[in-house]
């Protein structure tokens, strides 16, 4: 099994009796990543704000070697599923995306007479994004579909294909085939959420 580095703000495993949130940094890995604006504020309701996000997302994913399979941006959150060659690039990529987006979207909010959101991305505790290492083909397909139909689930549209802010980078069959060839799933690690469930 490939080594896994864990990245958190502390060496302690728990905080106030709960398991401390940590990021797993694994090379050659398919990741699901999601983040939400503080307080669920709809900071991305305008096309201009959405454009800020996409500019940052496209720049930093390319710069850090993340290959998005599917990404969906809504008014206050986003999800993306994709492949990352070097796990140590994950925190750098996220700092870039989130730092640039927070600064520029906050500037737009101020121009509209609203207050800056500080911190912009930290929604609960000290967690400013969630990342999960995808275990297998089934979990990849579920995460892909979940991301793909976000706009439908939130009532933004009736068909995700009509929503400009759901972007497909790779067809799921092609993406999974390549991930299997690369050995890019974290196989052999239990994922309680899917245990005991039947396959789709």
PDB file of C-alpha atoms in Angstrom:
ATOM      1  CA  UNK A   1       0.000   0.000   0.000  1.00  0.00           C
ATOM      2  CA  UNK A   2       1.189   3.524  -0.801  1.00  0.00           C
ATOM      3  CA  UNK A   3       2.167   5.676   2.180  1.00  0.00           C
ATOM      4  CA  UNK A   4      -0.421   8.097   3.498  1.00  0.00           C
ATOM      5  CA  UNK A   5       0.601  11.381   5.087  1.00  0.00           C
ATOM      6  CA  UNK A   6      -1.909  12.981   7.400  1.00  0.00           C
ATOM      7  CA  UNK A   7      -2.121  16.718   7.649  1.00  0.00           C
ATOM      8  CA  UNK A   8      -3.959  18.488  10.457  1.00  0.00           C
ATOM      9  CA  UNK A   9      -3.425  21.595  12.530  1.00  0.00           C
ATOM     10  CA  UNK A  10      -2.345  19.575  15.568  1.00  0.00           C
ATOM     11  CA  UNK A  11      -0.522  16.407  16.589  1.00  0.00           C
ATOM     12  CA  UNK A  12      -3.428  15.468  18.908  1.00  0.00           C
ATOM     13  CA  UNK A  13      -5.881  12.930  17.498  1.00  0.00           C
ATOM     14  CA  UNK A  14      -8.937  14.327  19.313  1.00  0.00           C
ATOM     15  CA  UNK A  15     -10.399  17.744  20.125  1.00  0.00           C
ATOM     16  CA  UNK A  16     -13.097  18.138  22.801  1.00  0.00           C
ATOM     17  CA  UNK A  17     -13.692  14.402  22.780  1.00  0.00           C
ATOM     18  CA  UNK A  18     -14.150  14.129  19.015  1.00  0.00           C
ATOM     19  CA  UNK A  19     -11.790  12.761  16.382  1.00  0.00           C
ATOM     20  CA  UNK A  20      -9.803  15.659  14.939  1.00  0.00           C
ATOM     21  CA  UNK A  21     -10.380  16.393  11.262  1.00  0.00           C
ATOM     22  CA  UNK A  22      -7.350  15.661   9.096  1.00  0.00           C
ATOM     23  CA  UNK A  23      -6.441  15.614   5.424  1.00  0.00           C
ATOM     24  CA  UNK A  24      -4.951  12.457   3.901  1.00  0.00           C
ATOM     25  CA  UNK A  25      -2.181  13.198   1.435  1.00  0.00           C
ATOM     26  CA  UNK A  26      -1.689  10.232  -0.901  1.00  0.00           C
ATOM     27  CA  UNK A  27       0.114  10.081  -4.201  1.00  0.00           C
ATOM     28  CA  UNK A  28      -1.705   8.682  -7.248  1.00  0.00           C
ATOM     29  CA  UNK A  29      -5.150   9.073  -5.715  1.00  0.00           C
ATOM     30  CA  UNK A  30      -8.716   9.883  -6.740  1.00  0.00           C
ATOM     31  CA  UNK A  31     -10.111  12.545  -4.391  1.00  0.00           C
ATOM     32  CA  UNK A  32     -13.561  13.888  -3.617  1.00  0.00           C
ATOM     33  CA  UNK A  33     -13.299  17.480  -2.354  1.00  0.00           C
ATOM     34  CA  UNK A  34     -16.015  19.770  -1.068  1.00  0.00           C
ATOM     35  CA  UNK A  35     -16.202  23.132   0.689  1.00  0.00           C
ATOM     36  CA  UNK A  36     -18.887  25.560   1.764  1.00  0.00           C
ATOM     37  CA  UNK A  37     -18.933  29.293   2.448  1.00  0.00           C
ATOM     38  CA  UNK A  38     -19.122  30.244   6.113  1.00  0.00           C
ATOM     39  CA  UNK A  39     -22.670  30.296   7.435  1.00  0.00           C
ATOM     40  CA  UNK A  40     -23.959  28.948   4.097  1.00  0.00           C
ATOM     41  CA  UNK A  41     -23.885  32.507   2.754  1.00  0.00           C
ATOM     42  CA  UNK A  42     -24.758  32.542  -0.991  1.00  0.00           C
ATOM     43  CA  UNK A  43     -21.523  34.281  -2.004  1.00  0.00           C
ATOM     44  CA  UNK A  44     -21.576  32.704  -5.480  1.00  0.00           C
ATOM     45  CA  UNK A  45     -25.071  33.759  -6.495  1.00  0.00           C
ATOM     46  CA  UNK A  46     -23.778  36.146  -9.166  1.00  0.00           C
ATOM     47  CA  UNK A  47     -22.148  35.140 -12.428  1.00  0.00           C
ATOM     48  CA  UNK A  48     -19.219  37.432 -11.600  1.00  0.00           C
ATOM     49  CA  UNK A  49     -18.544  35.590  -8.334  1.00  0.00           C
ATOM     50  CA  UNK A  50     -18.848  32.227 -10.067  1.00  0.00           C
ATOM     51  CA  UNK A  51     -16.338  33.407 -12.666  1.00  0.00           C
ATOM     52  CA  UNK A  52     -13.881  34.259  -9.876  1.00  0.00           C
ATOM     53  CA  UNK A  53     -14.176  30.716  -8.549  1.00  0.00           C
ATOM     54  CA  UNK A  54     -13.692  29.083 -11.952  1.00  0.00           C
ATOM     55  CA  UNK A  55     -10.659  31.232 -12.764  1.00  0.00           C
ATOM     56  CA  UNK A  56      -8.998  30.210  -9.497  1.00  0.00           C
ATOM     57  CA  UNK A  57     -10.082  26.572  -9.771  1.00  0.00           C
ATOM     58  CA  UNK A  58      -8.810  26.148 -13.319  1.00  0.00           C
ATOM     59  CA  UNK A  59      -5.518  27.916 -12.600  1.00  0.00           C
ATOM     60  CA  UNK A  60      -4.603  26.019  -9.421  1.00  0.00           C
ATOM     61  CA  UNK A  61      -5.813  22.582 -10.487  1.00  0.00           C
ATOM     62  CA  UNK A  62      -3.568  22.774 -13.558  1.00  0.00           C
ATOM     63  CA  UNK A  63      -0.668  24.193 -11.531  1.00  0.00           C
ATOM     64  CA  UNK A  64      -0.836  21.367  -8.980  1.00  0.00           C
ATOM     65  CA  UNK A  65      -1.642  18.417 -11.221  1.00  0.00           C
ATOM     66  CA  UNK A  66      -5.256  17.785 -10.238  1.00  0.00           C
ATOM     67  CA  UNK A  67      -7.374  16.372 -13.088  1.00  0.00           C
ATOM     68  CA  UNK A  68     -11.063  17.153 -12.421  1.00  0.00           C
ATOM     69  CA  UNK A  69     -13.512  14.476 -13.520  1.00  0.00           C
ATOM     70  CA  UNK A  70     -16.597  16.496 -12.570  1.00  0.00           C
ATOM     71  CA  UNK A  71     -17.105  19.733 -10.631  1.00  0.00           C
ATOM     72  CA  UNK A  72     -20.258  21.567  -9.577  1.00  0.00           C
ATOM     73  CA  UNK A  73     -20.486  25.065  -8.088  1.00  0.00           C
ATOM     74  CA  UNK A  74     -23.654  26.312  -6.409  1.00  0.00           C
ATOM     75  CA  UNK A  75     -24.500  29.470  -4.493  1.00  0.00           C
ATOM     76  CA  UNK A  76     -22.602  28.617  -1.326  1.00  0.00           C
ATOM     77  CA  UNK A  77     -20.597  25.442  -1.949  1.00  0.00           C
ATOM     78  CA  UNK A  78     -18.876  23.248  -4.496  1.00  0.00           C
ATOM     79  CA  UNK A  79     -17.936  19.619  -5.035  1.00  0.00           C
ATOM     80  CA  UNK A  80     -15.236  18.173  -7.237  1.00  0.00           C
ATOM     81  CA  UNK A  81     -14.044  14.659  -7.983  1.00  0.00           C
ATOM     82  CA  UNK A  82     -10.740  14.046  -9.706  1.00  0.00           C
ATOM     83  CA  UNK A  83      -7.267  12.546  -9.822  1.00  0.00           C
ATOM     84  CA  UNK A  84      -4.179  13.933  -8.069  1.00  0.00           C
ATOM     85  CA  UNK A  85      -0.701  12.610  -8.862  1.00  0.00           C
ATOM     86  CA  UNK A  86       1.132  14.008  -5.811  1.00  0.00           C
ATOM     87  CA  UNK A  87      -0.723  14.129  -2.505  1.00  0.00           C
ATOM     88  CA  UNK A  88       1.510  16.868  -1.096  1.00  0.00           C
ATOM     89  CA  UNK A  89       0.104  19.204  -3.766  1.00  0.00           C
ATOM     90  CA  UNK A  90      -3.390  19.042  -2.242  1.00  0.00           C
ATOM     91  CA  UNK A  91      -2.968  21.649   0.538  1.00  0.00           C
ATOM     92  CA  UNK A  92      -1.075  23.998  -1.798  1.00  0.00           C
ATOM     93  CA  UNK A  93      -3.800  23.698  -4.419  1.00  0.00           C
ATOM     94  CA  UNK A  94      -6.544  24.329  -1.883  1.00  0.00           C
ATOM     95  CA  UNK A  95      -4.760  27.352  -0.400  1.00  0.00           C
ATOM     96  CA  UNK A  96      -4.502  28.799  -3.898  1.00  0.00           C
ATOM     97  CA  UNK A  97      -8.122  28.173  -4.885  1.00  0.00           C
ATOM     98  CA  UNK A  98      -9.557  29.278  -1.570  1.00  0.00           C
ATOM     99  CA  UNK A  99      -7.234  32.220  -0.980  1.00  0.00           C
ATOM    100  CA  UNK A 100      -7.771  33.803  -4.388  1.00  0.00           C
ATOM    101  CA  UNK A 101     -11.504  33.130  -4.362  1.00  0.00           C
ATOM    102  CA  UNK A 102     -12.031  34.496  -0.838  1.00  0.00           C
ATOM    103  CA  UNK A 103     -10.156  37.726  -1.572  1.00  0.00           C
ATOM    104  CA  UNK A 104     -11.836  38.466  -4.891  1.00  0.00           C
ATOM    105  CA  UNK A 105     -15.365  37.430  -3.945  1.00  0.00           C
ATOM    106  CA  UNK A 106     -15.105  39.449  -0.738  1.00  0.00           C
ATOM    107  CA  UNK A 107     -14.078  42.449  -2.854  1.00  0.00           C
ATOM    108  CA  UNK A 108     -17.249  41.949  -4.904  1.00  0.00           C
ATOM    109  CA  UNK A 109     -19.363  41.759  -1.747  1.00  0.00           C
ATOM    110  CA  UNK A 110     -17.875  44.996  -0.407  1.00  0.00           C
ATOM    111  CA  UNK A 111     -18.553  46.691  -3.759  1.00  0.00           C
ATOM    112  CA  UNK A 112     -22.218  45.686  -3.295  1.00  0.00           C
ATOM    113  CA  UNK A 113     -22.261  47.257   0.180  1.00  0.00           C
ATOM    114  CA  UNK A 114     -22.022  43.953   2.060  1.00  0.00           C
ATOM    115  CA  UNK A 115     -19.563  42.902   4.747  1.00  0.00           C
ATOM    116  CA  UNK A 116     -16.574  40.684   4.058  1.00  0.00           C
ATOM    117  CA  UNK A 117     -16.969  37.063   5.102  1.00  0.00           C
ATOM    118  CA  UNK A 118     -14.148  36.188   7.520  1.00  0.00           C
ATOM    119  CA  UNK A 119     -13.087  33.466   7.444  1.00  0.00           C
ATOM    120  CA  UNK A 120     -14.640  32.826   4.054  1.00  0.00           C
ATOM    121  CA  UNK A 121     -14.452  29.038   3.778  1.00  0.00           C
ATOM    122  CA  UNK A 122     -14.325  27.772   7.356  1.00  0.00           C
ATOM    123  CA  UNK A 123     -17.845  26.515   7.954  1.00  0.00           C
ATOM    124  CA  UNK A 124     -17.531  24.468  11.145  1.00  0.00           C
ATOM    125  CA  UNK A 125     -14.676  24.263  13.585  1.00  0.00           C
ATOM    126  CA  UNK A 126     -11.370  24.697  11.784  1.00  0.00           C
ATOM    127  CA  UNK A 127     -12.285  22.720   8.695  1.00  0.00           C
ATOM    128  CA  UNK A 128     -12.184  24.787   5.510  1.00  0.00           C
ATOM    129  CA  UNK A 129     -12.626  21.873   3.146  1.00  0.00           C
ATOM    130  CA  UNK A 130     -13.273  18.155   3.214  1.00  0.00           C
ATOM    131  CA  UNK A 131     -11.302  15.714   1.109  1.00  0.00           C
ATOM    132  CA  UNK A 132     -11.904  12.011   0.829  1.00  0.00           C
ATOM    133  CA  UNK A 133      -9.774   9.333  -0.800  1.00  0.00           C
ATOM    134  CA  UNK A 134     -11.993   7.260  -3.075  1.00  0.00           C
ATOM    135  CA  UNK A 135     -11.862   3.555  -2.198  1.00  0.00           C
ATOM    136  CA  UNK A 136     -13.116   1.826  -5.329  1.00  0.00           C
ATOM    137  CA  UNK A 137     -15.052   1.897  -8.595  1.00  0.00           C
ATOM    138  CA  UNK A 138     -18.438   1.917  -6.817  1.00  0.00           C
ATOM    139  CA  UNK A 139     -17.618   4.841  -4.556  1.00  0.00           C
ATOM    140  CA  UNK A 140     -16.161   6.746  -7.526  1.00  0.00           C
ATOM    141  CA  UNK A 141     -19.360   6.295  -9.522  1.00  0.00           C
ATOM    142  CA  UNK A 142     -21.523   7.373  -6.597  1.00  0.00           C
ATOM    143  CA  UNK A 143     -19.413  10.477  -5.920  1.00  0.00           C
ATOM    144  CA  UNK A 144     -19.423  11.325  -9.630  1.00  0.00           C
ATOM    145  CA  UNK A 145     -23.214  11.118  -9.897  1.00  0.00           C
ATOM    146  CA  UNK A 146     -23.676  13.007  -6.627  1.00  0.00           C
ATOM    147  CA  UNK A 147     -21.529  15.864  -7.961  1.00  0.00           C
ATOM    148  CA  UNK A 148     -23.070  15.742 -11.428  1.00  0.00           C
ATOM    149  CA  UNK A 149     -26.661  16.246 -10.271  1.00  0.00           C
ATOM    150  CA  UNK A 150     -26.079  18.843  -7.524  1.00  0.00           C
ATOM    151  CA  UNK A 151     -27.896  21.544  -9.475  1.00  0.00           C
ATOM    152  CA  UNK A 152     -30.933  19.271  -9.825  1.00  0.00           C
ATOM    153  CA  UNK A 153     -30.893  18.265  -6.141  1.00  0.00           C
ATOM    154  CA  UNK A 154     -30.841  21.918  -5.061  1.00  0.00           C
ATOM    155  CA  UNK A 155     -33.637  22.931  -7.436  1.00  0.00           C
ATOM    156  CA  UNK A 156     -31.453  25.167  -9.597  1.00  0.00           C
ATOM    157  CA  UNK A 157     -32.546  23.380 -12.775  1.00  0.00           C
ATOM    158  CA  UNK A 158     -34.368  20.277 -13.978  1.00  0.00           C
ATOM    159  CA  UNK A 159     -31.406  18.919 -15.940  1.00  0.00           C
ATOM    160  CA  UNK A 160     -27.756  19.388 -14.939  1.00  0.00           C
ATOM    161  CA  UNK A 161     -26.816  19.654 -18.632  1.00  0.00           C
ATOM    162  CA  UNK A 162     -28.498  23.070 -18.731  1.00  0.00           C
ATOM    163  CA  UNK A 163     -26.489  24.422 -15.777  1.00  0.00           C
ATOM    164  CA  UNK A 164     -23.263  26.160 -16.824  1.00  0.00           C
ATOM    165  CA  UNK A 165     -21.582  25.579 -13.475  1.00  0.00           C
ATOM    166  CA  UNK A 166     -21.544  21.795 -13.567  1.00  0.00           C
ATOM    167  CA  UNK A 167     -18.471  20.933 -15.588  1.00  0.00           C
ATOM    168  CA  UNK A 168     -17.526  17.483 -16.787  1.00  0.00           C
ATOM    169  CA  UNK A 169     -13.826  16.920 -17.375  1.00  0.00           C
ATOM    170  CA  UNK A 170     -13.948  13.173 -18.023  1.00  0.00           C
ATOM    171  CA  UNK A 171     -16.675  10.646 -18.747  1.00  0.00           C
ATOM    172  CA  UNK A 172     -17.076   8.373 -15.707  1.00  0.00           C
ATOM    173  CA  UNK A 173     -16.345   5.129 -17.566  1.00  0.00           C
ATOM    174  CA  UNK A 174     -13.149   6.528 -19.051  1.00  0.00           C
ATOM    175  CA  UNK A 175     -12.112   8.055 -15.710  1.00  0.00           C
ATOM    176  CA  UNK A 176     -12.679   4.843 -13.739  1.00  0.00           C
ATOM    177  CA  UNK A 177     -10.883   2.744 -16.348  1.00  0.00           C
ATOM    178  CA  UNK A 178      -7.828   5.002 -16.127  1.00  0.00           C
ATOM    179  CA  UNK A 179      -7.925   5.067 -12.310  1.00  0.00           C
ATOM    180  CA  UNK A 180      -7.974   1.266 -12.224  1.00  0.00           C
ATOM    181  CA  UNK A 181      -5.018   1.133 -14.632  1.00  0.00           C
ATOM    182  CA  UNK A 182      -3.083   3.521 -12.380  1.00  0.00           C
ATOM    183  CA  UNK A 183      -4.109   1.817  -9.138  1.00  0.00           C
ATOM    184  CA  UNK A 184      -5.484   5.177  -7.972  1.00  0.00           C
ATOM    185  CA  UNK A 185      -8.158   3.942  -5.561  1.00  0.00           C
ATOM    186  CA  UNK A 186      -7.467   3.451  -1.847  1.00  0.00           C
ATOM    187  CA  UNK A 187      -8.525  -0.179  -1.889  1.00  0.00           C
ATOM    188  CA  UNK A 188      -8.532  -2.297   1.237  1.00  0.00           C
ATOM    189  CA  UNK A 189      -9.518   0.562   3.541  1.00  0.00           C
ATOM    190  CA  UNK A 190     -12.995   0.250   5.037  1.00  0.00           C
ATOM    191  CA  UNK A 191     -15.524   3.005   4.472  1.00  0.00           C
ATOM    192  CA  UNK A 192     -18.326   2.619   7.023  1.00  0.00           C
ATOM    193  CA  UNK A 193     -20.818   4.714   5.083  1.00  0.00           C
ATOM    194  CA  UNK A 194     -21.023   2.121   2.295  1.00  0.00           C
ATOM    195  CA  UNK A 195     -20.771  -1.055   4.356  1.00  0.00           C
ATOM    196  CA  UNK A 196     -23.870  -3.209   4.158  1.00  0.00           C
ATOM    197  CA  UNK A 197     -25.363  -1.253   1.273  1.00  0.00           C
ATOM    198  CA  UNK A 198     -26.231  -2.859  -2.002  1.00  0.00           C
ATOM    199  CA  UNK A 199     -24.503  -1.692  -5.161  1.00  0.00           C
ATOM    200  CA  UNK A 200     -26.425   0.736  -7.363  1.00  0.00           C
TER     201      UNK A 200
END
